[in-house]
CSV table of C-alpha atoms and ligand atoms in Angstrom, one decimal:
chain,number,residue,atom,x,y,z
D,45,UNK,CA,79.7,81.5,99.2
D,46,UNK,CA,83.4,82.3,99.6
D,47,UNK,CA,83.8,83.3,103.3
D,48,UNK,CA,84.7,87.2,103.6
D,49,UNK,CA,88.3,86.4,105.3
D,50,UNK,CA,89.3,84.2,102.3
D,51,UNK,CA,88.0,86.5,99.7
D,52,UNK,CA,89.8,89.5,101.4
D,53,UNK,CA,93.0,87.4,101.8
D,54,UNK,CA,93.0,86.6,98.0
D,55,UNK,CA,93.0,90.0,96.9
D,56,UNK,CA,96.3,91.8,96.2
D,57,UNK,CA,96.4,95.3,97.9
D,58,UNK,CA,98.2,98.4,99.0
D,59,UNK,CA,98.4,99.9,102.5
D,60,UNK,CA,98.6,103.4,102.4
D,61,UNK,CA,98.2,104.3,106.3
D,62,UNK,CA,100.6,102.5,108.7
D,63,UNK,CA,103.0,104.1,111.4
D,64,UNK,CA,106.0,101.7,111.5
D,65,UNK,CA,106.1,102.7,115.1
D,66,UNK,CA,102.4,101.4,115.6
D,67,UNK,CA,103.6,97.9,114.6
D,68,UNK,CA,105.5,97.3,117.7
D,69,UNK,CA,103.9,94.0,119.1
D,70,UNK,CA,104.2,94.0,123.0
D,71,UNK,CA,106.6,90.8,122.6
D,72,UNK,CA,108.9,92.7,120.2
D,73,UNK,CA,108.8,95.8,122.7
D,74,UNK,CA,110.2,93.6,125.6
D,75,UNK,CA,112.6,92.0,123.3
D,76,UNK,CA,114.0,95.4,122.5
D,77,UNK,CA,113.9,96.7,125.9
D,78,UNK,CA,115.9,93.7,127.5
D,79,UNK,CA,118.4,93.9,124.6
D,80,UNK,CA,119.0,97.5,124.8
D,81,UNK,CA,118.9,97.7,128.5
D,82,UNK,CA,116.0,100.5,128.6
D,83,UNK,CA,113.1,100.3,131.0
D,84,UNK,CA,109.6,100.2,129.7
D,85,UNK,CA,107.0,101.4,132.1
D,86,UNK,CA,105.3,98.4,132.1
D,87,UNK,CA,106.2,94.9,134.0
D,88,UNK,CA,105.1,92.3,131.5
D,89,UNK,CA,103.5,91.9,128.0
D,90,UNK,CA,100.3,91.1,129.7
D,91,UNK,CA,100.3,94.3,131.7
D,92,UNK,CA,101.4,96.4,128.5
D,93,UNK,CA,98.4,94.8,126.6
D,94,UNK,CA,96.1,95.4,129.4
D,95,UNK,CA,96.8,99.0,128.8
D,96,UNK,CA,95.6,99.0,125.6
D,97,UNK,CA,92.1,100.6,126.4
D,98,UNK,CA,92.0,104.1,124.8
D,99,UNK,CA,89.5,106.7,125.6
D,100,UNK,CA,90.9,108.9,122.8
D,101,UNK,CA,93.8,109.6,120.5
D,102,UNK,CA,95.7,111.2,123.2
D,103,UNK,CA,95.6,108.3,125.6
D,104,UNK,CA,96.7,106.1,122.9
D,105,UNK,CA,99.5,108.5,122.0
D,106,UNK,CA,101.0,108.5,125.5
D,107,UNK,CA,101.2,104.7,125.5
D,108,UNK,CA,102.6,104.7,121.7
D,109,UNK,CA,105.3,107.3,122.6
D,110,UNK,CA,106.4,105.5,125.8
D,111,UNK,CA,106.8,102.1,124.0
D,112,UNK,CA,108.8,103.7,121.2
D,113,UNK,CA,111.6,104.6,123.7
D,114,UNK,CA,112.7,101.0,123.4
D,115,UNK,CA,114.0,101.5,119.5
D,116,UNK,CA,117.7,102.6,119.9
D,117,UNK,CA,119.7,100.8,117.3
D,118,UNK,CA,119.4,100.7,113.4
D,119,UNK,CA,118.6,96.9,114.0
D,120,UNK,CA,115.6,97.6,116.1
D,121,UNK,CA,114.3,99.7,113.4
D,122,UNK,CA,115.2,97.1,110.9
D,123,UNK,CA,113.4,94.2,113.0
D,124,UNK,CA,110.4,96.3,113.7
D,125,UNK,CA,109.9,97.0,109.8
D,126,UNK,CA,110.8,93.5,109.0
D,127,UNK,CA,108.3,92.1,111.3
D,128,UNK,CA,105.7,94.4,109.6
D,129,UNK,CA,106.3,93.4,106.1
D,130,UNK,CA,106.1,89.7,107.2
D,131,UNK,CA,102.4,90.5,108.6
D,132,UNK,CA,101.8,92.5,105.4
D,133,UNK,CA,103.0,89.8,103.0
D,134,UNK,CA,100.8,87.4,104.5
D,135,UNK,CA,97.9,89.6,104.0
D,136,UNK,CA,98.6,89.9,100.4
D,137,UNK,CA,99.8,93.3,100.7
D,138,UNK,CA,101.9,94.0,97.4
D,139,UNK,CA,102.6,97.7,98.3
D,140,UNK,CA,103.2,99.6,101.4
D,141,UNK,CA,103.4,103.2,101.9
D,142,UNK,CA,104.9,103.6,105.7
D,143,UNK,CA,105.0,106.5,107.9
D,144,UNK,CA,107.9,107.1,110.4
D,145,UNK,CA,107.9,109.6,113.4
D,146,UNK,CA,111.5,110.8,113.3
D,147,UNK,CA,110.8,113.3,116.1
D,148,UNK,CA,109.8,110.5,118.5
D,149,UNK,CA,113.4,109.3,118.3
D,150,UNK,CA,115.8,112.2,117.5
D,151,UNK,CA,113.9,114.0,120.7
D,152,UNK,CA,115.5,111.0,122.7
D,153,UNK,CA,118.8,111.6,121.1
D,154,UNK,CA,118.7,109.0,118.4
D,155,UNK,CA,120.3,110.1,115.1
D,156,UNK,CA,118.1,110.4,112.0
D,157,UNK,CA,120.2,108.3,110.2
D,158,UNK,CA,119.9,105.4,112.6
D,159,UNK,CA,116.0,105.7,112.0
D,160,UNK,CA,115.9,105.8,108.2
D,161,UNK,CA,118.6,103.6,107.4
D,162,UNK,CA,117.5,100.6,109.8
D,163,UNK,CA,113.7,101.0,108.3
D,164,UNK,CA,115.1,101.4,104.6
D,165,UNK,CA,117.2,98.0,104.8
D,166,UNK,CA,114.3,96.2,105.7
D,167,UNK,CA,111.8,98.0,103.1
D,168,UNK,CA,114.7,97.0,100.5
D,169,UNK,CA,114.6,93.2,101.7
D,170,UNK,CA,111.0,93.3,101.5
D,171,UNK,CA,111.2,94.2,98.0
D,172,UNK,CA,113.6,91.4,97.2
D,173,UNK,CA,112.1,88.6,99.3
D,174,UNK,CA,108.3,89.2,99.0
D,175,UNK,CA,108.3,91.4,95.8
D,176,UNK,CA,106.6,93.9,98.1
D,177,UNK,CA,107.0,97.6,96.9
D,178,UNK,CA,106.9,100.7,99.3
D,179,UNK,CA,107.4,104.2,99.8
D,180,UNK,CA,108.5,106.0,103.0
D,181,UNK,CA,106.7,108.9,104.2
D,182,UNK,CA,108.1,111.4,106.9
D,183,UNK,CA,105.3,112.4,109.5
D,184,UNK,CA,105.9,115.6,111.5
D,185,UNK,CA,104.3,115.7,114.9
D,186,UNK,CA,101.9,118.4,115.1
D,187,UNK,CA,101.8,118.9,118.9
D,188,UNK,CA,105.4,120.1,118.5
D,189,UNK,CA,106.2,123.7,116.9
D,190,UNK,CA,106.8,125.0,113.4
D,191,UNK,CA,110.7,125.4,114.2
D,192,UNK,CA,110.9,121.8,115.1
D,193,UNK,CA,109.2,120.8,111.9
D,194,UNK,CA,111.6,122.9,109.9
D,195,UNK,CA,114.7,121.3,111.6
D,196,UNK,CA,113.3,117.5,111.0
D,197,UNK,CA,112.6,118.7,107.3
D,198,UNK,CA,116.3,120.0,107.0
D,199,UNK,CA,117.4,116.5,108.4
D,200,UNK,CA,115.5,114.7,105.8
D,201,UNK,CA,117.0,116.3,102.9
D,202,UNK,CA,120.1,113.9,102.5
D,203,UNK,CA,117.6,111.1,102.3
D,204,UNK,CA,115.2,112.9,99.6
D,205,UNK,CA,116.0,109.8,97.3
D,206,UNK,CA,114.3,107.6,100.1
D,207,UNK,CA,111.9,109.8,101.7
D,208,UNK,CA,109.1,110.4,99.3
D,209,UNK,CA,106.3,112.1,101.1
D,210,UNK,CA,105.7,114.5,104.4
D,211,UNK,CA,102.7,113.9,106.5
D,212,UNK,CA,101.3,115.5,109.6
D,213,UNK,CA,100.1,113.3,112.7
D,214,UNK,CA,100.1,113.1,116.5
D,215,UNK,CA,97.3,114.9,118.3
D,216,UNK,CA,95.0,116.8,116.3
D,217,UNK,CA,92.7,118.9,118.5
D,218,UNK,CA,94.3,122.3,119.0
D,219,UNK,CA,96.8,121.7,116.2
D,220,UNK,CA,95.5,122.6,113.1
D,221,UNK,CA,97.0,122.3,109.8
D,222,UNK,CA,97.6,125.9,109.0
D,223,UNK,CA,100.1,125.9,111.9
D,224,UNK,CA,102.5,124.0,109.4
D,225,UNK,CA,101.8,125.8,106.1
D,226,UNK,CA,105.2,127.2,105.7
D,227,UNK,CA,107.1,123.8,106.7
D,228,UNK,CA,104.7,122.2,104.0
D,229,UNK,CA,105.6,124.8,101.3
D,230,UNK,CA,109.1,124.1,101.6
D,231,UNK,CA,108.5,120.3,101.9
D,232,UNK,CA,106.5,120.7,98.4
D,233,UNK,CA,109.7,122.9,96.9
D,234,UNK,CA,111.9,120.0,97.7
D,235,UNK,CA,109.5,117.6,96.0
D,236,UNK,CA,108.0,115.7,98.9
D,237,UNK,CA,104.6,114.7,98.3
D,238,UNK,CA,102.3,116.4,101.0
D,239,UNK,CA,99.6,114.3,103.0
D,240,UNK,CA,98.0,114.8,106.3
D,241,UNK,CA,96.1,113.3,108.9
D,242,UNK,CA,92.9,115.5,109.3
D,243,UNK,CA,89.3,115.0,110.3
D,244,UNK,CA,90.1,111.8,112.5
D,245,UNK,CA,89.2,113.9,116.2
D,246,UNK,CA,89.7,117.4,114.4
D,247,UNK,CA,86.5,119.2,112.6
D,248,UNK,CA,85.9,119.0,108.9
D,249,UNK,CA,87.8,122.5,109.0
D,250,UNK,CA,91.0,120.9,109.6
D,251,UNK,CA,90.5,118.7,106.3
D,252,UNK,CA,89.5,121.8,104.5
D,253,UNK,CA,92.7,123.4,105.8
D,254,UNK,CA,94.8,120.2,104.8
D,255,UNK,CA,93.7,120.9,101.4
D,256,UNK,CA,93.9,124.6,101.2
D,257,UNK,CA,97.0,125.4,103.6
D,258,UNK,CA,99.1,122.0,103.2
D,259,UNK,CA,98.0,121.2,99.4
D,260,UNK,CA,97.6,117.8,100.8
D,261,UNK,CA,97.0,115.2,98.0
D,262,UNK,CA,95.6,112.6,100.4
D,263,UNK,CA,93.9,112.9,103.7
D,264,UNK,CA,94.8,110.3,106.4
D,265,UNK,CA,91.2,109.4,108.1
D,266,UNK,CA,89.0,112.2,107.0
D,267,UNK,CA,86.2,110.8,108.8
D,268,UNK,CA,84.7,114.3,110.1
D,269,UNK,CA,84.8,115.8,106.4
D,270,UNK,CA,81.2,114.2,106.1
D,271,UNK,CA,79.9,117.0,108.3
D,272,UNK,CA,80.5,119.5,105.6
D,273,UNK,CA,78.7,118.6,102.1
D,274,UNK,CA,80.6,121.1,100.2
D,275,UNK,CA,83.9,119.5,101.3
D,276,UNK,CA,82.6,116.2,100.4
D,277,UNK,CA,81.7,117.4,96.9
D,278,UNK,CA,85.2,118.5,96.5
D,279,UNK,CA,86.9,115.7,97.8
D,280,UNK,CA,85.0,113.5,95.4
D,281,UNK,CA,85.4,116.0,92.4
D,282,UNK,CA,89.1,116.1,92.9
D,283,UNK,CA,89.3,112.6,93.7
D,284,UNK,CA,91.2,113.0,96.9
D,285,UNK,CA,91.5,109.8,98.3
D,286,UNK,CA,90.7,109.2,102.2
D,287,UNK,CA,92.9,106.6,104.0
D,288,UNK,CA,90.4,105.1,106.5
D,289,UNK,CA,91.4,103.0,109.6
D,290,UNK,CA,88.2,101.2,110.9
D,291,UNK,CA,89.7,99.3,113.9
D,292,UNK,CA,91.6,102.4,114.7
D,293,UNK,CA,88.7,104.3,114.9
D,294,UNK,CA,86.8,101.7,117.1
D,295,UNK,CA,89.7,101.5,119.6
D,296,UNK,CA,90.1,105.3,119.8
D,297,UNK,CA,86.4,106.0,120.3
D,298,UNK,CA,86.1,107.8,116.8
D,299,UNK,CA,83.1,105.7,116.4
D,300,UNK,CA,81.1,104.1,119.1
D,301,UNK,CA,80.7,100.6,117.2
D,302,UNK,CA,81.5,99.4,114.1
D,303,UNK,CA,78.2,99.1,112.8
D,304,UNK,CA,78.2,103.0,112.8
D,305,UNK,CA,81.4,103.3,110.9
D,306,UNK,CA,81.1,106.0,108.1
D,307,UNK,CA,82.7,103.9,105.5
D,308,UNK,CA,79.7,102.8,103.9
D,309,UNK,CA,78.4,106.0,103.4
D,310,UNK,CA,81.7,107.3,102.4
D,311,UNK,CA,81.7,104.7,99.3
D,312,UNK,CA,78.1,105.5,98.5
D,313,UNK,CA,79.1,109.3,98.5
D,314,UNK,CA,81.4,108.7,95.8
D,315,UNK,CA,84.8,109.3,98.1
D,316,UNK,CA,87.9,107.3,97.1
D,317,UNK,CA,88.0,105.3,100.3
D,318,UNK,CA,90.7,103.0,101.4
D,319,UNK,CA,91.1,100.5,104.1
D,320,UNK,CA,94.2,100.4,106.5
D,321,UNK,CA,95.6,99.6,109.8
D,322,UNK,CA,97.1,102.5,111.1
D,323,UNK,CA,98.8,101.2,114.4
D,324,UNK,CA,98.0,97.4,114.2
D,325,UNK,CA,99.9,96.1,117.2
D,326,UNK,CA,97.8,98.6,119.3
D,327,UNK,CA,94.3,98.3,117.6
D,328,UNK,CA,93.7,94.6,117.4
D,329,UNK,CA,94.4,93.8,113.6
D,330,UNK,CA,96.4,94.3,110.4
D,331,UNK,CA,95.0,95.4,107.3
D,332,UNK,CA,92.9,92.4,106.2
D,333,UNK,CA,91.5,92.3,109.8
D,334,UNK,CA,90.2,95.8,108.9
D,335,UNK,CA,88.6,94.8,105.8
D,336,UNK,CA,86.9,91.8,107.5
D,337,UNK,CA,85.6,93.9,110.4
D,338,UNK,CA,84.2,96.4,108.2
D,339,UNK,CA,83.0,94.3,105.7
D,340,UNK,CA,81.0,92.1,108.4
D,341,UNK,CA,79.5,95.2,110.3
D,342,UNK,CA,78.3,97.3,107.4
D,343,UNK,CA,77.3,94.3,105.1
D,344,UNK,CA,79.6,95.0,102.2
D,345,UNK,CA,79.4,92.7,99.3
D,346,UNK,CA,82.5,91.5,97.4
D,347,UNK,CA,82.1,94.1,94.8
D,348,UNK,CA,82.7,96.6,97.5
D,349,UNK,CA,85.7,94.9,99.0
D,350,UNK,CA,87.3,94.8,95.3
D,351,UNK,CA,86.5,98.3,94.9
D,352,UNK,CA,88.3,99.1,98.4
D,353,UNK,CA,91.3,97.0,96.9
D,354,UNK,CA,91.3,98.9,93.8
D,355,UNK,CA,91.0,102.3,95.5
D,356,UNK,CA,94.2,101.3,97.5
D,357,UNK,CA,96.3,100.9,94.3
D,358,UNK,CA,94.6,104.0,92.5
D,359,UNK,CA,95.4,106.0,95.4
D,360,UNK,CA,99.1,104.8,95.9
D,361,UNK,CA,102.3,106.8,94.9
D,362,UNK,CA,103.3,104.0,92.6
D,363,UNK,CA,104.3,105.1,89.1
D,364,UNK,CA,102.0,104.4,86.3
D,365,UNK,CA,103.7,101.0,85.1
D,366,UNK,CA,103.8,99.5,88.7
D,367,UNK,CA,100.2,100.6,89.4
D,368,UNK,CA,98.7,99.2,85.9
D,369,UNK,CA,100.7,95.9,86.7
D,370,UNK,CA,99.0,95.8,90.3
D,371,UNK,CA,95.6,96.8,89.0
D,372,UNK,CA,95.9,93.9,86.2
D,373,UNK,CA,96.8,91.3,89.2
D,374,UNK,CA,93.9,92.4,91.5
D,375,UNK,CA,91.4,92.1,88.3
D,376,UNK,CA,92.6,88.8,87.7
D,377,UNK,CA,92.2,87.7,91.1
D,378,UNK,CA,88.5,89.3,91.2
D,379,UNK,CA,87.9,87.4,87.9
D,380,UNK,CA,89.1,83.9,89.4
D,381,UNK,CA,87.2,84.5,92.6
D,382,UNK,CA,84.0,85.2,90.6
D,383,UNK,CA,84.6,82.0,88.2
D,384,UNK,CA,85.3,79.7,91.2
D,385,UNK,CA,81.8,81.0,92.6
D,386,UNK,CA,80.0,80.6,89.5
D,387,UNK,CA,81.4,77.0,89.3
D,388,UNK,CA,80.0,75.7,92.6
D,389,UNK,CA,76.8,73.9,92.6
B,692,ADE,N1,100.3,108.5,115.2
B,692,ADE,C1,100.2,107.0,115.1
B,692,ADE,N2,98.7,107.1,114.9
B,692,ADE,C2,98.2,108.2,115.0
B,692,ADE,C3,96.7,108.4,114.7
B,692,ADE,N3,96.1,107.5,114.6
B,692,ADE,N4,96.4,109.9,114.5
B,692,ADE,C4,97.3,110.7,114.8
B,692,ADE,N5,98.7,110.2,115.2
B,692,ADE,C5,98.8,109.2,115.0
B,693,ZN,ZN1,97.5,107.4,111.5
């Protein structure tokens, strides 16, 4: 039998839940700290890596925001994004939907333009060099208030042609989606596609609110939706995709161990589940590592893995022609893998 790692590696796929600030590897963080002459609250790469033990989401966010402080110039955002695209390309990612957190940077005096222009230049090069398509999604920090979210949305308007979606991230507990109902209404009116983190640490009710108050078309994580059978039925009926992040869930103690991850149950319930890496520099693996970890722990078969890759393309914001082309490439890869299995003695 083809081993799981090479099977996963051969499938073209899309990644739909990836925070660009979460791809900052410790070595790169120290390189940026040095070239920009800004301090990091860690003395070495090893000391920083040793801090990657998180009791919950907030413990992770504290380190993540501290490290983001080394990103100053457009070229930092370019280099960060380029490093991710190289990893994604190596994992056979053909399409990436990339979150960025502008408030993490504008709050430190970095211009919105510096951030977006650096990221977009790298995304354009990724398309040219690797044929890797992408979409950029602005995430609003839910621990901040509504007026700051409105200001951020206003700053995004000149980049309406580059930023396709608006999402919601950061500390979930105590920051329900309804806090941003009016901001999302304006974002939708301006043509941004609404998505939201919900049900990672927060209750099923927050997933319900993301659908009803924000009109989110995709839920990031969504694990706790399983607490509410009526909500699950609605997610299935409306084919609302969940962008699930197994290694993230393990590192942030959303699950006790990978064997108790709900992904297989989600598939069995008929949910449109996708596999993603969230903040791969912090959680111990990029997207293929996530497929492999969950496949091994839950005993997923090859058909399940192909389904997850197909869901990732189906749930993407690609236009119809690009989606059809990528689905065709996936079908061809899956058939050729089946054939090579069949031809073995
Ligand atoms: N920001 C970066 N990663 C996040 C996550 N997993 N949940 C909420 N906000 C985040
Ligand atoms: Zn996330």
